[in-house]
XYZ file of C-alpha atoms in Angstrom:
352
model
C 112.428 56.385 94.523
C 114.484 55.026 97.391
C 113.900 51.699 99.126
C 112.972 52.225 102.761
C 113.922 50.071 105.707
C 111.841 47.148 106.897
C 111.674 48.284 110.507
C 107.888 48.928 110.507
C 104.989 49.107 108.095
C 104.221 52.608 106.843
C 101.139 53.505 104.821
C 101.366 54.913 101.324
C 100.815 58.690 101.385
C 98.408 58.371 98.446
C 96.374 55.170 98.784
C 97.083 53.934 102.319
C 98.515 50.549 101.306
C 101.720 49.270 102.943
C 104.671 51.187 101.488
C 108.388 50.496 101.239
C 109.455 53.267 98.845
C 110.322 56.814 99.883
C 110.381 60.111 97.999
C 114.093 60.824 97.310
C 113.669 64.576 97.814
C 112.092 63.973 101.237
C 114.990 61.650 102.107
C 117.469 64.330 101.039
C 115.679 66.911 103.206
C 115.584 64.402 106.091
C 111.794 64.597 106.359
C 109.861 61.920 108.314
C 108.914 58.844 106.274
C 105.274 59.316 107.267
C 103.764 61.277 104.401
C 106.778 60.559 102.183
C 106.273 56.809 101.643
C 104.636 55.212 98.605
C 103.706 51.671 97.656
C 104.653 51.887 93.975
C 106.266 54.201 91.443
C 102.836 54.745 89.879
C 101.371 55.931 93.172
C 104.305 58.309 93.622
C 103.832 59.740 90.122
C 100.088 60.229 90.653
C 100.711 62.035 93.964
C 103.629 64.173 92.783
C 101.672 67.312 91.810
C 100.382 67.716 95.374
C 103.227 66.033 97.268
C 105.939 68.359 95.912
C 104.400 71.281 97.835
C 105.891 69.712 100.989
C 109.394 70.461 99.652
C 108.474 74.038 98.683
C 107.025 74.744 102.133
C 110.197 73.478 103.804
C 112.333 75.630 101.502
C 110.231 78.684 102.396
C 110.554 77.995 106.114
C 114.302 77.530 105.740
C 114.586 80.909 104.012
C 112.731 82.590 106.876
C 114.930 80.945 109.501
C 118.320 81.205 107.798
C 120.630 83.333 110.006
C 122.677 84.926 107.246
C 119.635 86.351 105.411
C 121.030 88.665 102.759
C 121.290 86.585 99.584
C 120.346 86.785 95.908
C 116.880 85.617 94.934
C 116.188 82.815 92.442
C 113.011 81.060 91.281
C 110.572 83.653 92.631
C 112.138 83.543 96.087
C 112.027 79.762 96.511
C 115.819 79.561 96.203
C 118.625 81.908 97.211
C 122.331 82.048 96.564
C 125.275 83.977 97.982
C 126.734 84.508 94.500
C 125.479 86.932 91.841
C 123.707 84.684 89.276
C 125.440 84.292 85.921
C 123.293 86.006 83.303
C 123.571 88.150 80.190
C 122.461 91.335 81.943
C 121.075 94.293 79.970
C 121.575 97.902 81.069
C 123.266 99.065 84.304
C 120.758 97.575 86.751
C 121.754 94.456 88.710
C 120.046 92.437 91.451
C 121.177 93.056 95.016
C 121.035 90.648 97.970
C 117.748 90.687 99.874
C 116.966 90.236 103.544
C 114.917 87.528 105.238
C 111.193 87.266 104.641
C 109.040 89.454 106.899
C 107.064 87.492 109.491
C 103.283 87.851 109.479
C 101.545 87.197 112.846
C 99.616 83.924 113.016
C 96.388 85.719 113.967
C 96.224 87.435 110.563
C 94.179 85.711 107.863
C 96.389 84.535 105.021
C 95.707 83.357 101.478
C 96.438 79.765 100.578
C 99.826 80.599 99.052
C 101.179 83.002 101.656
C 103.890 80.602 102.843
C 105.383 79.223 99.636
C 104.047 81.524 96.915
C 102.176 78.682 95.200
C 98.381 79.117 94.884
C 96.413 75.947 95.565
C 92.849 76.839 94.528
C 93.534 79.433 91.828
C 95.043 77.289 89.006
C 92.096 74.863 88.783
C 89.305 77.328 89.554
C 86.589 77.720 86.941
C 87.142 81.473 87.355
C 90.187 81.048 85.112
C 87.746 80.402 82.261
C 84.730 82.554 83.085
C 84.421 86.136 84.269
C 82.855 86.425 87.705
C 80.143 89.059 88.175
C 80.735 90.331 91.700
C 77.873 90.460 94.202
C 77.126 93.716 96.076
C 78.642 92.128 99.189
C 81.856 91.219 97.344
C 82.047 94.722 95.876
C 81.876 96.322 99.316
C 84.688 94.083 100.556
C 86.713 94.984 97.466
C 86.157 98.718 98.055
C 87.404 98.452 101.627
C 90.409 96.322 100.717
C 91.406 98.538 97.784
C 91.249 101.695 99.889
C 93.586 100.075 102.414
C 95.936 99.032 99.600
C 96.021 102.662 98.439
C 96.818 103.889 101.964
C 99.673 101.388 102.255
C 101.127 102.377 98.885
C 100.905 106.053 99.841
C 102.868 105.319 103.026
C 105.634 103.785 100.909
C 105.627 106.749 98.514
C 106.182 109.212 101.359
C 109.583 107.757 102.303
C 111.054 107.499 98.807
C 114.171 109.639 98.451
C 117.866 109.179 97.647
C 119.596 106.968 100.228
C 116.536 104.902 101.188
C 116.921 101.187 100.461
C 114.260 99.120 98.765
C 114.382 96.892 101.833
C 113.250 99.874 103.935
C 110.349 100.429 101.534
C 109.432 96.772 101.949
C 109.542 97.169 105.745
C 107.179 100.159 105.639
C 104.719 98.295 103.398
C 104.852 95.267 105.710
C 104.409 97.282 108.906
C 101.627 99.468 107.518
C 99.783 96.382 106.306
C 100.225 94.255 109.418
C 99.236 97.213 111.615
C 95.834 97.041 109.909
C 95.581 93.317 110.571
C 96.237 92.351 106.979
C 98.624 90.389 104.840
C 100.387 92.016 101.881
C 101.309 89.707 99.023
C 104.112 91.542 97.383
C 106.188 94.661 97.475
C 107.911 94.818 94.141
C 110.076 97.522 92.669
C 111.776 98.268 89.390
C 114.842 97.218 91.376
C 112.756 94.170 92.052
C 113.539 91.892 95.001
C 116.681 93.736 96.041
C 118.033 95.826 98.898
C 119.758 98.613 97.017
C 120.022 102.227 98.097
C 117.993 104.501 95.865
C 120.144 107.012 94.031
C 119.407 110.520 92.829
C 117.910 110.189 89.349
C 116.380 106.708 89.821
C 112.767 105.850 89.127
C 111.209 103.161 91.321
C 107.980 101.189 91.003
C 106.184 100.046 94.148
C 103.531 97.356 93.714
C 101.240 96.494 96.647
C 98.520 93.873 96.884
C 96.476 93.581 100.085
C 94.433 90.544 101.131
C 91.592 91.385 103.511
C 88.187 89.872 104.273
C 88.873 87.205 101.677
C 89.486 89.546 98.717
C 92.414 91.349 97.088
C 93.226 94.960 96.272
C 96.073 95.548 93.810
C 97.805 98.710 92.565
C 101.213 100.157 91.760
C 102.843 103.457 90.864
C 106.235 104.607 89.600
C 107.986 107.383 91.525
C 110.845 109.803 90.903
C 113.877 109.652 93.202
C 115.417 113.103 93.576
C 116.354 114.886 90.339
C 115.337 112.781 87.360
C 116.366 113.363 83.725
C 113.815 114.551 81.168
C 113.626 111.203 79.353
C 112.628 109.436 82.578
C 110.092 112.147 83.394
C 108.523 111.666 79.966
C 108.525 107.879 80.355
C 106.730 107.970 83.718
C 104.226 110.626 82.638
C 103.402 108.803 79.404
C 102.906 105.543 81.331
C 100.525 107.311 83.723
C 98.634 108.762 80.761
C 98.399 105.345 79.075
C 96.538 103.937 82.073
C 94.408 107.071 82.378
C 93.336 106.908 78.736
C 92.587 103.184 78.978
C 90.432 103.664 82.089
C 88.488 106.408 80.297
C 87.082 103.939 77.724
C 86.142 101.169 80.185
C 82.414 100.421 80.239
C 80.137 97.496 79.393
C 80.482 96.461 75.753
C 84.082 97.603 75.231
C 86.237 94.770 73.825
C 89.309 93.706 75.778
C 91.598 94.383 72.814
C 90.510 98.031 72.668
C 92.235 98.667 75.998
C 95.568 97.449 74.646
C 95.120 99.395 71.432
C 94.617 102.664 73.345
C 97.703 102.048 75.491
C 99.910 100.953 72.606
C 98.861 103.886 70.435
C 99.667 106.504 73.089
C 103.004 104.869 73.953
C 104.017 104.626 70.294
C 103.147 108.268 69.635
C 105.580 109.171 72.441
C 108.370 107.036 70.966
C 107.942 104.272 73.562
C 106.997 100.591 73.379
C 104.996 98.309 75.654
C 106.455 95.343 77.588
C 104.376 92.188 77.181
C 105.512 89.993 80.106
C 102.474 90.713 82.281
C 98.938 91.885 81.602
C 95.830 93.105 83.340
C 93.781 90.426 85.075
C 90.590 89.709 86.937
C 90.788 89.920 90.717
C 88.607 89.262 93.741
C 88.689 86.301 96.079
C 91.364 84.963 93.733
C 94.439 87.114 93.089
C 94.587 86.276 89.357
C 91.601 85.085 87.356
C 89.693 85.772 84.144
C 89.666 87.978 82.226
C 93.216 88.653 81.071
C 93.462 92.181 79.659
C 96.427 92.656 77.282
C 97.879 96.150 77.563
C 99.814 95.888 74.314
C 99.163 95.564 70.599
C 102.225 93.973 68.967
C 105.412 95.774 70.005
C 107.437 94.408 72.884
C 111.019 93.589 73.802
C 111.850 92.225 77.245
C 113.789 89.599 79.193
C 113.325 87.773 82.492
C 116.005 87.727 85.192
C 117.127 84.495 86.925
C 114.742 85.282 89.800
C 111.984 84.357 87.283
C 110.058 87.485 88.260
C 111.903 90.657 87.244
C 111.115 91.681 83.666
C 113.607 94.084 82.091
C 113.889 95.626 78.645
C 116.058 93.779 76.135
C 117.949 96.996 75.349
C 118.558 97.834 79.031
C 116.462 101.000 78.932
C 114.169 102.048 81.755
C 110.540 101.008 82.080
C 107.648 102.302 84.182
C 104.276 100.964 85.290
C 100.996 102.094 86.856
C 98.169 99.798 87.938
C 94.671 100.174 89.401
C 91.906 97.809 90.462
C 88.769 98.724 88.510
C 85.090 97.921 88.960
C 83.066 97.933 85.748
C 79.663 99.477 86.493
C 76.448 99.710 84.448
C 77.441 103.125 83.130
C 81.248 103.085 83.181
C 83.982 102.337 85.683
C 84.886 102.942 89.324
C 88.591 103.125 90.211
C 88.693 101.249 93.518
C 92.357 102.123 94.165
C 92.076 105.777 93.137
C 94.335 108.389 94.722
C 92.949 109.971 97.887
C 92.932 113.636 98.959
C 95.627 112.594 101.456
C 97.820 110.879 98.832
C 101.312 112.420 98.554
C 101.793 115.085 95.892
C 104.446 113.330 93.810
C 103.336 113.768 90.182
C 103.964 117.267 88.785
C 101.392 116.916 85.971
C 98.566 116.505 88.546
C 99.270 119.862 90.172
C 96.735 122.623 89.371
């Protein structure tokens, strides 16, 4: 803590008592002393968990306003650098610089972590410990939101071809979402958080989550870029089949672990393994909540890039992913983000 000047009495940001100490990070960022002053070290420590969000918000605003834009991403987008991060990379894939954050109009409803990526309500919600049974009204909102998420993802799929940059895919997702008066959370790719031109033979994953009417719709698919080798075709098809087989067993009474066992068994029989970094999760008014649904049994090998978001295989080989938002019904399951009759025809195995 830094000792402040004696020019005037400022209230402690936590308890309201007269304060003469100032948060050193706020002083470094040249933030006003109001809201950054504390009466004692103990008060500062007690307030830190909530006070530190002020720094994150400023960092996020700085990233949006920075004129140079195109930089490498670190710490889930909260930090950027002009230099390629030093890291023991696996495989041929590398991060590329990314552009500035897309601007969402003020009139659009946003979740509580839209600005800085840090959820405020979610971590301490009791829905992290208990599974919420959705009301009919919530279910209808989820159906509408998930259909929109599917339409947005389909719009991204239609432009994928060699020469398109991942930044252009991000732009399409943003524009398609905002045009509907919504806010998309993330547009992630296997080339995650980069602006690289897609090359003939690539595979690319596009992950879209829409927030609308207070609920979320989440899905992703992996697409072929031009002429793809047989190993990649098999990888993507097997991944699609893993999700399909898992969905087929979903109904009341099925144990969570059975889902992972089905997925792991099918992947293993195809000579593939399952990455463990992320798992299925509950969703609704919160983006992530109970229950967590492991999609693996035991086998996994992966690493995390310096951006603290991109998971890659330890051996540098390719990976693929498919994701749906599911509603468990009395008799089975409803796929809320299912493909539509208008969805682009991009998967050969679905053709009659």
